[in-house]
Coordinates of C-alpha atoms in Angstrom, one line a residue:
M271 CA -8.4 208.8 161.0
K272 CA -5.1 210.7 160.7
Q273 CA -5.4 211.2 164.7
I274 CA -5.5 207.2 165.2
L275 CA -2.5 206.4 163.3
V276 CA -0.4 209.3 164.7
S277 CA -1.0 208.0 168.3
G278 CA -0.5 204.2 167.4
V279 CA 3.2 205.1 165.9
L280 CA 4.1 207.6 168.8
G281 CA 2.8 204.8 170.9
L282 CA 4.9 202.3 169.7
F283 CA 8.1 204.7 169.6
L284 CA 7.9 206.1 172.6
S285 CA 7.5 202.2 174.2
L286 CA 10.0 200.8 172.2
F287 CA 12.6 203.5 172.8
G288 CA 11.8 204.4 176.5
T289 CA 11.5 201.1 177.9
P290 CA 15.2 200.3 178.0
L291 CA 15.9 203.7 179.3
L292 CA 13.6 202.6 182.0
I293 CA 15.4 198.7 182.3
R294 CA 18.8 200.9 182.9
L295 CA 16.9 202.7 185.6
L296 CA 15.5 200.4 187.5
A297 CA 18.4 198.1 186.9
R298 CA 20.8 200.8 188.4
K299 CA 18.1 201.1 191.7
G300 CA 18.3 197.3 191.9
Y301 CA 14.5 197.2 191.5
G302 CA 14.5 193.4 190.4
Q303 CA 11.3 191.3 190.8
M304 CA 10.8 188.7 193.5
I305 CA 9.8 185.4 193.1
R306 CA 7.3 183.7 195.0
D307 CA 8.6 179.7 196.3
D308 CA 5.7 178.2 195.8
G309 CA 5.7 179.0 192.0
P310 CA 6.9 177.2 189.3
K311 CA 10.8 176.3 189.7
A312 CA 11.6 177.6 186.2
H313 CA 10.7 181.1 187.3
H314 CA 13.3 181.6 190.1
S315 CA 15.7 182.2 187.2
K316 CA 13.8 185.3 186.4
R317 CA 14.6 186.8 190.0
G318 CA 15.9 189.9 190.1
T319 CA 14.5 190.8 186.6
P320 CA 13.6 194.6 186.6
T321 CA 10.1 195.1 187.4
M322 CA 7.3 197.7 187.0
G323 CA 7.8 198.0 183.3
G324 CA 3.9 199.2 183.0
I325 CA 5.4 202.8 183.5
A326 CA 6.6 202.6 180.3
F327 CA 3.8 201.9 178.1
I328 CA 1.3 203.9 180.3
S329 CA 3.6 206.7 180.1
A330 CA 4.0 206.4 176.4
T331 CA -0.1 206.4 175.6
V332 CA -0.4 209.0 178.1
L333 CA 2.2 211.2 175.9
A334 CA 1.2 209.8 172.6
Y335 CA -2.1 211.0 173.2
V336 CA -1.3 214.5 174.5
I337 CA 1.1 214.7 171.6
T338 CA -1.5 213.8 169.0
K339 CA -4.2 216.2 170.5
L340 CA -1.3 219.0 170.5
A341 CA -0.3 218.1 166.5
T342 CA -3.7 217.7 165.2
G343 CA -5.4 220.5 167.2
D344 CA -8.4 218.5 168.0
K345 CA -9.8 218.9 171.8
A346 CA -9.2 215.7 174.2
S347 CA -12.8 213.9 175.0
M348 CA -14.1 213.2 178.2
S349 CA -14.4 209.7 177.4
G350 CA -10.8 209.3 176.2
V351 CA -9.6 211.1 179.3
L352 CA -11.7 209.2 181.8
V353 CA -10.4 205.9 180.0
L354 CA -6.8 207.7 180.9
F355 CA -7.8 208.2 184.1
L356 CA -8.7 204.4 184.8
T357 CA -5.7 203.4 183.2
V358 CA -3.0 205.6 185.0
G359 CA -5.1 205.5 188.1
M360 CA -5.1 201.7 188.5
G361 CA -1.6 201.5 187.2
L362 CA -0.7 203.7 190.4
V363 CA -2.4 201.1 192.7
G364 CA -0.3 198.8 191.2
F365 CA 2.7 200.9 191.5
L366 CA 2.7 201.2 195.3
D367 CA 2.1 197.4 195.4
D368 CA 5.4 196.7 193.1
Y369 CA 7.5 199.1 195.5
I370 CA 6.3 197.8 198.4
K371 CA 7.5 194.5 197.1
I372 CA 10.8 195.8 196.3
V373 CA 11.1 197.7 199.1
K374 CA 10.5 195.5 202.0
Q375 CA 11.9 192.5 199.6
R376 CA 8.8 190.4 200.1
S377 CA 6.6 188.7 197.1
L378 CA 3.7 190.2 198.4
G379 CA 3.3 194.0 198.3
L380 CA 0.3 195.7 199.5
R381 CA -2.0 194.3 202.1
A382 CA -5.0 193.0 200.3
K383 CA -7.6 195.5 202.0
A384 CA -5.1 198.3 201.1
K385 CA -4.9 197.1 197.3
M386 CA -8.8 196.7 197.3
A387 CA -9.1 200.2 199.0
G388 CA -6.9 201.8 196.0
Q389 CA -9.0 199.9 193.3
L390 CA -12.3 200.7 194.7
I391 CA -11.5 204.9 195.3
V392 CA -10.4 204.9 191.4
G393 CA -13.2 202.3 190.3
I394 CA -15.7 204.5 192.0
A395 CA -14.5 207.8 190.7
F396 CA -14.4 206.8 187.2
A397 CA -18.0 205.4 187.4
V398 CA -19.2 208.6 189.0
L399 CA -17.4 211.1 186.2
A400 CA -18.6 208.9 183.8
L401 CA -22.3 209.4 184.6
N402 CA -21.4 213.2 184.0
F403 CA -20.2 215.5 181.5
H404 CA -23.2 215.3 178.9
D405 CA -22.3 216.4 175.4
S406 CA -24.5 218.4 173.1
R407 CA -26.6 215.5 172.6
G408 CA -27.0 215.1 176.2
Q409 CA -24.9 212.0 175.8
T410 CA -22.2 211.0 178.7
P411 CA -19.4 208.8 178.8
A412 CA -21.1 205.7 180.3
S413 CA -24.7 204.4 180.0
T414 CA -26.8 203.2 183.2
K415 CA -28.1 200.4 180.7
L416 CA -26.1 197.3 180.6
S417 CA -24.6 197.1 177.0
F418 CA -23.7 194.0 174.5
T419 CA -22.7 195.7 171.1
T420 CA -25.2 198.4 172.0
D421 CA -27.7 199.4 174.9
F422 CA -30.6 197.2 175.9
G423 CA -33.1 197.1 178.3
W424 CA -34.1 199.1 180.9
S425 CA -32.0 201.6 183.0
I426 CA -29.9 199.8 186.3
G427 CA -29.9 203.3 187.7
P428 CA -26.7 205.3 188.8
V429 CA -25.9 203.4 192.0
I430 CA -26.4 200.1 190.7
F431 CA -24.2 200.9 187.5
V432 CA -21.4 201.9 190.2
I433 CA -21.3 198.6 191.3
W434 CA -21.9 197.0 188.2
A435 CA -18.6 199.2 186.5
L436 CA -16.5 198.4 190.1
F437 CA -17.3 194.6 189.1
M438 CA -15.8 194.9 185.5
I439 CA -12.9 196.8 186.5
L440 CA -11.6 194.9 189.2
A441 CA -12.4 191.4 187.4
M442 CA -10.5 192.8 184.2
S443 CA -8.0 194.5 186.3
N444 CA -7.5 190.9 188.3
G445 CA -7.8 188.9 185.3
V446 CA -4.8 190.4 183.2
N447 CA -3.0 190.5 186.8
L448 CA -3.4 186.7 186.8
T449 CA -2.7 186.1 183.1
D450 CA 0.8 188.0 183.7
G451 CA 2.5 184.8 184.7
L452 CA 4.8 184.4 181.6
D453 CA 7.0 186.7 179.5
G454 CA 5.0 188.5 176.7
L455 CA 1.9 186.9 177.5
A456 CA -0.4 189.5 178.7
T457 CA 1.0 192.2 176.9
G458 CA 0.4 190.2 173.4
A459 CA -3.2 189.3 174.8
S460 CA -3.6 193.2 175.4
V461 CA -2.2 193.8 172.3
M462 CA -5.0 192.1 170.6
V463 CA -8.3 193.6 172.4
F464 CA -6.9 197.2 171.9
A465 CA -7.0 196.4 168.3
A466 CA -10.1 195.0 168.5
Y467 CA -11.4 198.4 170.4
T468 CA -9.5 200.7 167.5
V469 CA -11.7 198.5 165.3
I470 CA -15.2 199.1 166.8
G471 CA -14.2 203.0 167.5
V472 CA -13.9 203.4 164.0
W473 CA -16.8 201.6 163.2
Q474 CA -18.9 203.2 165.9
Y475 CA -17.9 206.7 164.5
G476 CA -18.5 205.9 160.8
Q477 CA -22.3 205.0 161.8
W478 CA -22.3 207.3 165.0
C479 CA -25.6 209.0 166.1
G480 CA -23.7 212.5 166.3
A481 CA -23.2 212.4 162.3
P482 CA -25.7 212.0 159.7
V483 CA -26.7 208.5 159.6
S484 CA -28.1 205.8 157.2
A485 CA -31.7 206.1 155.6
N486 CA -32.7 203.5 158.2
G487 CA -31.7 205.2 161.2
A488 CA -29.7 202.7 162.8
C489 CA -26.6 204.2 164.5
Y490 CA -24.7 204.1 167.8
E491 CA -25.4 205.9 170.6
V492 CA -21.7 206.7 172.2
R493 CA -20.7 209.5 173.0
D494 CA -16.9 210.1 171.8
P495 CA -16.1 206.9 169.6
L496 CA -13.6 208.0 167.2
D497 CA -11.2 209.5 170.4
L498 CA -12.0 206.1 172.2
A499 CA -10.5 204.7 169.0
V500 CA -7.3 206.9 169.4
V501 CA -6.4 206.0 172.9
A502 CA -7.0 202.3 172.0
A503 CA -4.6 202.8 169.4
A504 CA -2.1 204.5 171.6
L505 CA -2.3 201.5 174.1
M506 CA -1.7 198.9 171.2
G507 CA 1.4 200.9 170.1
A508 CA 2.9 201.2 173.4
C509 CA 2.2 197.4 174.2
F510 CA 3.6 196.5 170.7
G511 CA 6.7 198.4 171.9
F512 CA 7.1 197.1 175.4
L513 CA 6.5 193.2 174.0
W514 CA 9.5 193.7 172.1
W515 CA 11.5 193.4 175.7
N516 CA 8.8 191.9 177.6
T517 CA 9.0 188.7 175.3
S518 CA 10.9 185.3 176.5
P519 CA 13.3 185.7 177.8
A520 CA 12.0 189.2 179.3
K521 CA 14.5 191.9 180.0
I522 CA 11.4 193.5 182.0
F523 CA 8.2 192.8 183.6
M524 CA 5.0 195.0 183.8
G525 CA 4.2 194.2 187.1
D526 CA 1.3 194.9 188.9
T527 CA 1.4 198.6 187.2
G528 CA 1.1 197.5 184.2
S529 CA -1.6 194.4 184.7
L530 CA -4.0 196.7 186.8
A531 CA -3.7 199.4 184.2
L532 CA -4.4 197.1 181.5
G533 CA -7.1 195.8 182.9
G534 CA -8.6 199.2 184.0
A535 CA -8.3 200.5 180.5
L536 CA -10.3 197.1 178.8
A537 CA -13.2 197.4 181.4
G538 CA -13.0 201.5 180.6
F539 CA -13.3 200.6 177.0
A540 CA -16.0 198.5 177.1
I541 CA -17.8 200.9 179.5
C542 CA -17.3 203.7 177.1
S543 CA -17.8 202.3 174.1
R544 CA -21.4 199.9 175.1
T545 CA -19.8 196.7 174.8
E546 CA -19.9 196.1 178.2
L547 CA -20.9 192.1 177.8
L548 CA -19.0 191.7 174.6
L549 CA -15.6 192.1 176.8
A550 CA -16.0 188.8 178.3
I551 CA -15.5 187.5 174.9
L552 CA -12.9 190.2 173.2
G553 CA -10.7 189.1 176.1
G554 CA -11.8 185.7 176.3
L555 CA -8.5 184.5 177.5
F556 CA -8.5 186.4 180.4
V557 CA -11.9 185.3 181.5
L558 CA -10.5 181.8 181.0
I559 CA -7.4 182.2 183.3
T560 CA -9.6 184.0 186.0
M561 CA -12.1 180.9 186.0
S562 CA -9.5 178.3 186.4
V563 CA -8.4 180.2 189.7
V564 CA -11.9 180.0 190.5
I565 CA -12.3 176.5 189.5
Q566 CA -9.5 175.4 191.6
V567 CA -10.3 177.0 194.5
G568 CA -13.9 176.4 194.4
S569 CA -12.7 172.5 194.1
F570 CA -9.7 172.4 196.8
R571 CA -12.7 174.1 199.4
L572 CA -15.2 171.9 198.6
T573 CA -13.6 168.6 197.8
G574 CA -10.1 168.8 199.1
K575 CA -8.9 168.0 195.6
R576 CA -7.2 170.2 192.8
V577 CA -8.9 170.3 189.4
F578 CA -5.2 171.3 187.9
R579 CA -1.8 171.0 188.9
M580 CA -1.1 174.5 189.5
A581 CA -3.3 178.0 189.0
P582 CA -3.8 180.1 187.2
L583 CA -4.1 177.6 184.4
Q584 CA -0.7 178.5 182.2
H585 CA 0.9 177.2 185.2
H586 CA -0.6 174.0 184.9
F587 CA 0.8 173.4 181.5
E588 CA 4.0 174.8 182.3
L589 CA 4.6 171.9 184.9
K590 CA 2.8 169.4 182.2
G591 CA 6.2 170.0 180.7
W592 CA 5.2 172.4 178.1
S593 CA 7.7 175.2 177.2
E594 CA 7.2 178.9 178.2
V595 CA 7.4 179.8 174.4
L596 CA 5.0 177.2 173.4
I597 CA 2.3 178.2 176.0
V598 CA 2.2 181.7 175.2
V599 CA 2.0 181.1 171.5
R600 CA -0.7 179.0 171.9
F601 CA -2.1 181.0 174.3
W602 CA -2.0 184.1 172.2
I603 CA -3.9 181.6 169.4
I604 CA -7.0 181.0 171.8
Q605 CA -7.1 185.2 172.2
G606 CA -6.8 185.9 168.6
M607 CA -9.3 183.4 168.3
C608 CA -11.9 185.3 171.2
M609 CA -10.9 188.6 169.4
A610 CA -12.5 187.6 165.8
V611 CA -15.5 186.0 167.3
G612 CA -15.9 188.9 169.3
L613 CA -15.5 191.1 166.3
G614 CA -17.4 188.9 164.4
L615 CA -20.3 189.3 166.9
F616 CA -20.1 193.1 167.1
Y617 CA -20.6 193.3 163.1
A618 CA -23.2 190.8 163.1
A619 CA -25.0 192.4 166.0
W620 CA -24.9 195.3 163.4
V621 CA -26.4 194.0 159.8
A622 CA -28.9 192.2 162.3
A623 CA -30.0 195.9 163.5
S624 CA -29.8 197.5 160.3

């Protein structure tokens, strides 16, 4: 358990003190955010704010994990390493997107096909690797069964699993990307989900099939629950530190570098902790905002009418006159309720199984 505390604290302080160094570096190079002309007019004042801030909390997370392992003498697990691989890999795709936006001085970076190709390469690599690396009990980081709070049903096979994993990774990375439209919104919401996965990892480790179990034999078949909690704590701390500088008025934006990385991390945790479908509840705000875009696009194509003044959903409320801080706080409250419901269902499922 000491590892979780160490990684969380290290992630916090490395990000808290590392982010202003990155801000100065990006500002000196002139790497400022491009603002779309068709977005809310209030956002035009943010033009030029340093972007690619995801570099700060991605680096802080990786360093926190490595230092924790060196300090405690504990070995890294494949589950933890693979979640970090997915986080860094998706962040790299986002970095290329952000960098092209800055160099080309346009609000759109990588071409859609190139961006999708990068996400697919990283996602397929993660999914294939996650079905390998058996531990002493024959467990791999991922399972070919679907899961809610544990695995259920029949195996869907490796090919369909890879497709399912890709869907989750793309859905969550783009969901966080859509949510990242207001200062601190995506960062604060992500902190809550990473906190939930820290709790889930600790609980699964306490009821783990790899350790002596209770008399009724109920346990969690997860390969490395404690190490997943260590990575989740590092990400939670790193995002907390970044939020200090990202909250309104933001001194730096995470960019696609950060949003794609966070979404990838969330999908990785869900897959490796066997809580794939539960993620839709734990990360309910990301789902809600993504669905607002789907509804808007679908309605316009079918009827020629828009349901919202602007999508994603947060911009609809901006155009209704809500202040940015008001929207962010209220959306954080919604995400907090989603996290509470998700954890409640997770615990209720354990009680029912016991």
